[in-house]
Amino acid sequence: MNINATVFIQAFNFFITYWMLRFFLFRPVITIIEHEKAQESALLDIIDQQKKSLEIQEKERQRHWYLCQEYFNIHQPYLPKEISPADVTGNGTQQLDTLSPDAITHIIADVHGIIEEKIKHVH
């Protein structure tokens, strides 16, 4: 087997080329790829945080809605029921409870004021 000097020169050139490629090409490319992965990871973390925040806000909104429903169930205005003529017994002298238009307007204004006040405290 005859090995001459050109084999050693080619091997030397190969290692110099490999070292130059590794130092000048591969290292910057790997750095750029790692930087992009870090940015992607940071963005995914931000998205996860925002999703959790939205879930918390949705739960809070549902809780406010439930409290509002409870409040209005408790503070529901009393409106007298009308008595049908079939319910009247005796000689028909029982008076029907009816509200005047002024009383209805007053009740509507009260309910409107209560709703506005409750909505102001929600924000």
Short mmCIF file of N, CA and C in Angstrom, two decimals:
data_model
loop_
_atom_site.label_atom_id
_atom_site.label_comp_id
_atom_site.label_asym_id
_atom_site.label_seq_id
_atom_site.Cartn_x
_atom_site.Cartn_y
_atom_site.Cartn_z
N MET A 1 0.85 -1.17 0.00
CA MET A 1 0.00 0.00 0.00
C MET A 1 0.89 1.24 0.00
N ASN A 2 0.57 2.10 -0.91
CA ASN A 2 1.41 3.25 -1.12
C ASN A 2 0.62 4.50 -0.72
N ILE A 3 1.00 5.15 0.36
CA ILE A 3 0.35 6.39 0.82
C ILE A 3 1.32 7.52 0.53
N ASN A 4 0.85 8.49 -0.21
CA ASN A 4 1.72 9.61 -0.52
C ASN A 4 1.26 10.85 0.26
N ALA A 5 1.90 11.94 0.05
CA ALA A 5 1.66 13.18 0.81
C ALA A 5 0.32 13.83 0.48
N THR A 6 -0.23 13.57 -0.68
CA THR A 6 -1.50 14.21 -1.05
C THR A 6 -2.65 13.76 -0.16
N VAL A 7 -2.59 12.54 0.34
CA VAL A 7 -3.65 12.06 1.26
C VAL A 7 -3.61 12.89 2.54
N PHE A 8 -2.43 13.14 3.07
CA PHE A 8 -2.33 13.94 4.29
C PHE A 8 -2.75 15.40 4.05
N ILE A 9 -2.42 15.92 2.90
CA ILE A 9 -2.82 17.30 2.58
C ILE A 9 -4.34 17.38 2.42
N GLN A 10 -4.94 16.38 1.81
CA GLN A 10 -6.40 16.38 1.68
C GLN A 10 -7.08 16.25 3.04
N ALA A 11 -6.54 15.41 3.89
CA ALA A 11 -7.10 15.26 5.24
C ALA A 11 -6.97 16.57 6.00
N PHE A 12 -5.79 17.22 5.89
CA PHE A 12 -5.59 18.51 6.55
C PHE A 12 -6.57 19.56 6.01
N ASN A 13 -6.74 19.63 4.69
CA ASN A 13 -7.70 20.56 4.10
C ASN A 13 -9.14 20.27 4.55
N PHE A 14 -9.47 18.99 4.66
CA PHE A 14 -10.81 18.61 5.11
C PHE A 14 -11.05 19.12 6.53
N PHE A 15 -10.12 18.93 7.44
CA PHE A 15 -10.31 19.37 8.83
C PHE A 15 -10.35 20.88 8.94
N ILE A 16 -9.56 21.57 8.14
CA ILE A 16 -9.61 23.05 8.15
C ILE A 16 -10.97 23.51 7.63
N THR A 17 -11.46 22.90 6.56
CA THR A 17 -12.76 23.27 6.01
C THR A 17 -13.88 22.96 7.01
N TYR A 18 -13.81 21.80 7.64
CA TYR A 18 -14.80 21.43 8.65
C TYR A 18 -14.81 22.43 9.80
N TRP A 19 -13.61 22.79 10.30
CA TRP A 19 -13.53 23.74 11.41
C TRP A 19 -14.08 25.10 11.01
N MET A 20 -13.77 25.58 9.78
CA MET A 20 -14.27 26.87 9.31
C MET A 20 -15.80 26.86 9.15
N LEU A 21 -16.33 25.78 8.60
CA LEU A 21 -17.79 25.67 8.46
C LEU A 21 -18.47 25.66 9.83
N ARG A 22 -17.86 24.89 10.73
CA ARG A 22 -18.44 24.80 12.07
C ARG A 22 -18.41 26.14 12.77
N PHE A 23 -17.33 26.85 12.67
CA PHE A 23 -17.17 28.12 13.38
C PHE A 23 -17.96 29.25 12.71
N PHE A 24 -17.89 29.37 11.39
CA PHE A 24 -18.48 30.51 10.70
C PHE A 24 -19.91 30.27 10.22
N LEU A 25 -20.34 29.04 10.04
CA LEU A 25 -21.68 28.77 9.51
C LEU A 25 -22.59 28.10 10.53
N PHE A 26 -22.14 26.99 11.06
CA PHE A 26 -23.04 26.21 11.92
C PHE A 26 -23.35 26.90 13.24
N ARG A 27 -22.35 27.49 13.89
CA ARG A 27 -22.56 28.13 15.19
C ARG A 27 -23.57 29.28 15.09
N PRO A 28 -23.46 30.21 14.12
CA PRO A 28 -24.46 31.28 14.02
C PRO A 28 -25.86 30.75 13.69
N VAL A 29 -25.91 29.72 12.84
CA VAL A 29 -27.22 29.16 12.49
C VAL A 29 -27.85 28.52 13.71
N ILE A 30 -27.10 27.79 14.48
CA ILE A 30 -27.62 27.14 15.69
C ILE A 30 -28.05 28.21 16.70
N THR A 31 -27.30 29.29 16.82
CA THR A 31 -27.67 30.38 17.72
C THR A 31 -29.00 31.01 17.30
N ILE A 32 -29.16 31.23 16.01
CA ILE A 32 -30.42 31.80 15.50
C ILE A 32 -31.59 30.86 15.78
N ILE A 33 -31.40 29.57 15.54
CA ILE A 33 -32.46 28.60 15.78
C ILE A 33 -32.83 28.56 17.26
N GLU A 34 -31.85 28.57 18.16
CA GLU A 34 -32.12 28.56 19.60
C GLU A 34 -32.85 29.83 20.03
N HIS A 35 -32.47 30.97 19.44
CA HIS A 35 -33.14 32.25 19.75
C HIS A 35 -34.61 32.20 19.32
N GLU A 36 -34.87 31.65 18.14
CA GLU A 36 -36.26 31.55 17.66
C GLU A 36 -37.07 30.60 18.53
N LYS A 37 -36.47 29.50 18.98
CA LYS A 37 -37.17 28.57 19.87
C LYS A 37 -37.50 29.25 21.21
N ALA A 38 -36.56 30.05 21.72
CA ALA A 38 -36.82 30.77 22.97
C ALA A 38 -37.96 31.77 22.81
N GLN A 39 -37.99 32.48 21.68
CA GLN A 39 -39.08 33.42 21.43
C GLN A 39 -40.41 32.70 21.30
N GLU A 40 -40.42 31.57 20.62
CA GLU A 40 -41.65 30.78 20.47
C GLU A 40 -42.14 30.29 21.83
N SER A 41 -41.23 29.83 22.65
CA SER A 41 -41.59 29.37 23.99
C SER A 41 -42.16 30.51 24.83
N ALA A 42 -41.56 31.69 24.72
CA ALA A 42 -42.05 32.85 25.47
C ALA A 42 -43.45 33.23 25.00
N LEU A 43 -43.68 33.21 23.70
CA LEU A 43 -45.01 33.52 23.17
C LEU A 43 -46.05 32.50 23.62
N LEU A 44 -45.68 31.23 23.63
CA LEU A 44 -46.61 30.19 24.09
C LEU A 44 -46.94 30.37 25.57
N ASP A 45 -45.95 30.77 26.37
CA ASP A 45 -46.20 31.04 27.78
C ASP A 45 -47.16 32.22 27.96
N ILE A 46 -46.98 33.26 27.16
CA ILE A 46 -47.87 34.42 27.23
C ILE A 46 -49.29 34.03 26.84
N ILE A 47 -49.42 33.21 25.81
CA ILE A 47 -50.74 32.75 25.37
C ILE A 47 -51.41 31.93 26.48
N ASP A 48 -50.65 31.05 27.13
CA ASP A 48 -51.21 30.26 28.23
C ASP A 48 -51.66 31.16 29.38
N GLN A 49 -50.86 32.17 29.72
CA GLN A 49 -51.24 33.09 30.78
C GLN A 49 -52.51 33.84 30.43
N GLN A 50 -52.64 34.26 29.18
CA GLN A 50 -53.84 34.99 28.76
C GLN A 50 -55.06 34.08 28.77
N LYS A 51 -54.89 32.83 28.40
CA LYS A 51 -56.01 31.88 28.46
C LYS A 51 -56.47 31.70 29.90
N LYS A 52 -55.53 31.56 30.82
CA LYS A 52 -55.89 31.42 32.23
C LYS A 52 -56.59 32.68 32.74
N SER A 53 -56.10 33.84 32.32
CA SER A 53 -56.72 35.09 32.71
C SER A 53 -58.14 35.18 32.18
N LEU A 54 -58.35 34.77 30.94
CA LEU A 54 -59.70 34.78 30.37
C LEU A 54 -60.63 33.82 31.10
N GLU A 55 -60.11 32.66 31.49
CA GLU A 55 -60.92 31.71 32.25
C GLU A 55 -61.33 32.31 33.59
N ILE A 56 -60.40 32.97 34.25
CA ILE A 56 -60.70 33.61 35.53
C ILE A 56 -61.74 34.71 35.35
N GLN A 57 -61.58 35.53 34.30
CA GLN A 57 -62.55 36.60 34.04
C GLN A 57 -63.92 36.03 33.73
N GLU A 58 -63.98 34.91 32.99
CA GLU A 58 -65.26 34.29 32.66
C GLU A 58 -65.93 33.76 33.92
N LYS A 59 -65.16 33.14 34.81
CA LYS A 59 -65.73 32.64 36.07
C LYS A 59 -66.25 33.81 36.91
N GLU A 60 -65.50 34.90 36.94
CA GLU A 60 -65.92 36.08 37.70
C GLU A 60 -67.20 36.68 37.10
N ARG A 61 -67.28 36.71 35.77
CA ARG A 61 -68.48 37.23 35.12
C ARG A 61 -69.69 36.34 35.43
N GLN A 62 -69.48 35.03 35.41
CA GLN A 62 -70.57 34.12 35.74
C GLN A 62 -71.00 34.29 37.19
N ARG A 63 -70.04 34.51 38.09
CA ARG A 63 -70.38 34.72 39.50
C ARG A 63 -71.18 36.00 39.67
N HIS A 64 -70.77 37.08 38.97
CA HIS A 64 -71.54 38.33 39.04
C HIS A 64 -72.95 38.14 38.49
N TRP A 65 -73.05 37.38 37.39
CA TRP A 65 -74.36 37.13 36.80
C TRP A 65 -75.25 36.36 37.79
N TYR A 66 -74.68 35.36 38.45
CA TYR A 66 -75.44 34.60 39.42
C TYR A 66 -75.86 35.48 40.60
N LEU A 67 -74.94 36.32 41.10
CA LEU A 67 -75.29 37.23 42.20
C LEU A 67 -76.37 38.21 41.79
N CYS A 68 -76.31 38.70 40.56
CA CYS A 68 -77.32 39.62 40.06
C CYS A 68 -78.68 38.92 39.99
N GLN A 69 -78.70 37.68 39.50
CA GLN A 69 -79.96 36.93 39.45
C GLN A 69 -80.51 36.71 40.86
N GLU A 70 -79.64 36.35 41.78
CA GLU A 70 -80.08 36.15 43.17
C GLU A 70 -80.65 37.45 43.75
N TYR A 71 -79.95 38.55 43.51
CA TYR A 71 -80.40 39.83 44.03
C TYR A 71 -81.80 40.16 43.51
N PHE A 72 -81.99 39.99 42.20
CA PHE A 72 -83.29 40.34 41.64
C PHE A 72 -84.37 39.34 42.00
N ASN A 73 -83.99 38.10 42.30
CA ASN A 73 -84.99 37.16 42.79
C ASN A 73 -85.44 37.55 44.20
N ILE A 74 -84.50 38.04 44.99
CA ILE A 74 -84.84 38.45 46.36
C ILE A 74 -85.59 39.77 46.36
N HIS A 75 -85.17 40.71 45.55
CA HIS A 75 -85.74 42.06 45.54
C HIS A 75 -86.75 42.26 44.41
N GLN A 76 -87.42 41.21 44.07
CA GLN A 76 -88.42 41.28 43.01
C GLN A 76 -89.59 42.14 43.50
N PRO A 77 -90.02 43.10 42.70
CA PRO A 77 -91.13 43.96 43.15
C PRO A 77 -92.43 43.16 43.25
N TYR A 78 -93.22 43.54 44.25
CA TYR A 78 -94.50 42.86 44.45
C TYR A 78 -95.55 43.56 43.59
N LEU A 79 -96.15 42.79 42.72
CA LEU A 79 -97.25 43.30 41.94
C LEU A 79 -98.47 42.50 42.33
N PRO A 80 -99.52 43.18 42.81
CA PRO A 80 -100.70 42.45 43.24
C PRO A 80 -101.34 41.72 42.06
N LYS A 81 -101.85 40.54 42.35
CA LYS A 81 -102.51 39.75 41.31
C LYS A 81 -103.92 40.27 41.11
N GLU A 82 -104.33 40.23 39.88
CA GLU A 82 -105.71 40.61 39.60
C GLU A 82 -106.62 39.45 39.94
N ILE A 83 -107.77 39.76 40.45
CA ILE A 83 -108.73 38.73 40.83
C ILE A 83 -109.72 38.58 39.70
N SER A 84 -109.87 37.36 39.27
CA SER A 84 -110.82 37.12 38.20
C SER A 84 -112.25 37.14 38.76
N PRO A 85 -113.22 37.41 37.94
CA PRO A 85 -114.61 37.43 38.42
C PRO A 85 -115.04 36.10 39.02
N ALA A 86 -114.42 35.00 38.62
CA ALA A 86 -114.78 33.71 39.19
C ALA A 86 -114.34 33.58 40.63
N ASP A 87 -113.30 34.35 41.03
CA ASP A 87 -112.79 34.29 42.40
C ASP A 87 -113.64 35.12 43.36
N VAL A 88 -114.46 36.00 42.85
CA VAL A 88 -115.26 36.86 43.70
C VAL A 88 -116.42 36.03 44.25
N THR A 89 -116.54 36.05 45.58
CA THR A 89 -117.62 35.28 46.21
C THR A 89 -118.60 36.23 46.88
N GLY A 90 -119.70 35.73 47.24
CA GLY A 90 -120.70 36.55 47.94
C GLY A 90 -121.48 37.38 46.95
N ASN A 91 -121.73 38.60 47.35
CA ASN A 91 -122.58 39.45 46.54
C ASN A 91 -121.80 40.26 45.51
N GLY A 92 -120.53 40.00 45.35
CA GLY A 92 -119.75 40.69 44.33
C GLY A 92 -119.26 42.05 44.77
N THR A 93 -119.14 42.28 46.09
CA THR A 93 -118.70 43.58 46.57
C THR A 93 -117.20 43.66 46.79
N GLN A 94 -116.50 42.56 46.56
CA GLN A 94 -115.04 42.58 46.75
C GLN A 94 -114.42 43.45 45.67
N GLN A 95 -113.51 44.33 46.08
CA GLN A 95 -112.88 45.24 45.13
C GLN A 95 -111.62 44.60 44.55
N LEU A 96 -111.42 44.84 43.30
CA LEU A 96 -110.23 44.34 42.64
C LEU A 96 -109.07 45.30 42.91
N ASP A 97 -107.91 44.73 43.23
CA ASP A 97 -106.73 45.55 43.44
C ASP A 97 -106.12 45.88 42.08
N THR A 98 -106.19 47.11 41.72
CA THR A 98 -105.56 47.54 40.47
C THR A 98 -104.66 48.72 40.78
N LEU A 99 -103.67 48.88 39.96
CA LEU A 99 -102.72 49.96 40.14
C LEU A 99 -103.06 51.08 39.17
N SER A 100 -102.92 52.27 39.67
CA SER A 100 -103.14 53.42 38.81
C SER A 100 -101.93 53.60 37.90
N PRO A 101 -102.09 54.30 36.80
CA PRO A 101 -100.94 54.53 35.92
C PRO A 101 -99.79 55.25 36.64
N ASP A 102 -100.10 56.14 37.57
CA ASP A 102 -99.04 56.82 38.32
C ASP A 102 -98.26 55.85 39.19
N ALA A 103 -98.96 54.89 39.82
CA ALA A 103 -98.30 53.90 40.66
C ALA A 103 -97.38 53.01 39.81
N ILE A 104 -97.87 52.63 38.64
CA ILE A 104 -97.06 51.79 37.75
C ILE A 104 -95.81 52.55 37.31
N THR A 105 -95.96 53.82 36.96
CA THR A 105 -94.83 54.65 36.56
C THR A 105 -93.82 54.77 37.69
N HIS A 106 -94.32 54.93 38.92
CA HIS A 106 -93.45 55.03 40.09
C HIS A 106 -92.68 53.73 40.31
N ILE A 107 -93.34 52.60 40.17
CA ILE A 107 -92.69 51.29 40.36
C ILE A 107 -91.61 51.09 39.28
N ILE A 108 -91.94 51.44 38.05
CA ILE A 108 -90.97 51.30 36.96
C ILE A 108 -89.75 52.18 37.22
N ALA A 109 -89.95 53.39 37.69
CA ALA A 109 -88.83 54.29 37.98
C ALA A 109 -87.97 53.71 39.11
N ASP A 110 -88.60 53.14 40.14
CA ASP A 110 -87.85 52.53 41.24
C ASP A 110 -86.99 51.36 40.75
N VAL A 111 -87.60 50.48 39.95
CA VAL A 111 -86.86 49.33 39.44
C VAL A 111 -85.72 49.79 38.53
N HIS A 112 -85.99 50.78 37.71
CA HIS A 112 -84.95 51.33 36.82
C HIS A 112 -83.79 51.89 37.63
N GLY A 113 -84.09 52.61 38.70
CA GLY A 113 -83.04 53.17 39.56
C GLY A 113 -82.22 52.08 40.24
N ILE A 114 -82.89 51.04 40.70
CA ILE A 114 -82.19 49.93 41.37
C ILE A 114 -81.27 49.22 40.38
N ILE A 115 -81.76 48.98 39.17
CA ILE A 115 -80.94 48.31 38.15
C ILE A 115 -79.73 49.16 37.79
N GLU A 116 -79.93 50.46 37.60
CA GLU A 116 -78.80 51.34 37.28
C GLU A 116 -77.76 51.32 38.40
N GLU A 117 -78.21 51.38 39.64
CA GLU A 117 -77.30 51.38 40.77
C GLU A 117 -76.51 50.09 40.84
N LYS A 118 -77.16 48.95 40.58
CA LYS A 118 -76.50 47.65 40.63
C LYS A 118 -75.47 47.54 39.50
N ILE A 119 -75.79 48.04 38.33
CA ILE A 119 -74.89 47.97 37.19
C ILE A 119 -73.65 48.84 37.43
N LYS A 120 -73.80 49.97 38.09
CA LYS A 120 -72.66 50.83 38.39
C LYS A 120 -71.64 50.11 39.26
N HIS A 121 -72.12 49.26 40.16
CA HIS A 121 -71.22 48.57 41.10
C HIS A 121 -70.62 47.32 40.50
N VAL A 122 -71.07 46.89 39.35
CA VAL A 122 -70.52 45.68 38.73
C VAL A 122 -69.13 45.97 38.18
N HIS A 123 -68.92 47.12 37.58
CA HIS A 123 -67.61 47.45 36.99
C HIS A 123 -66.69 47.77 38.10
#
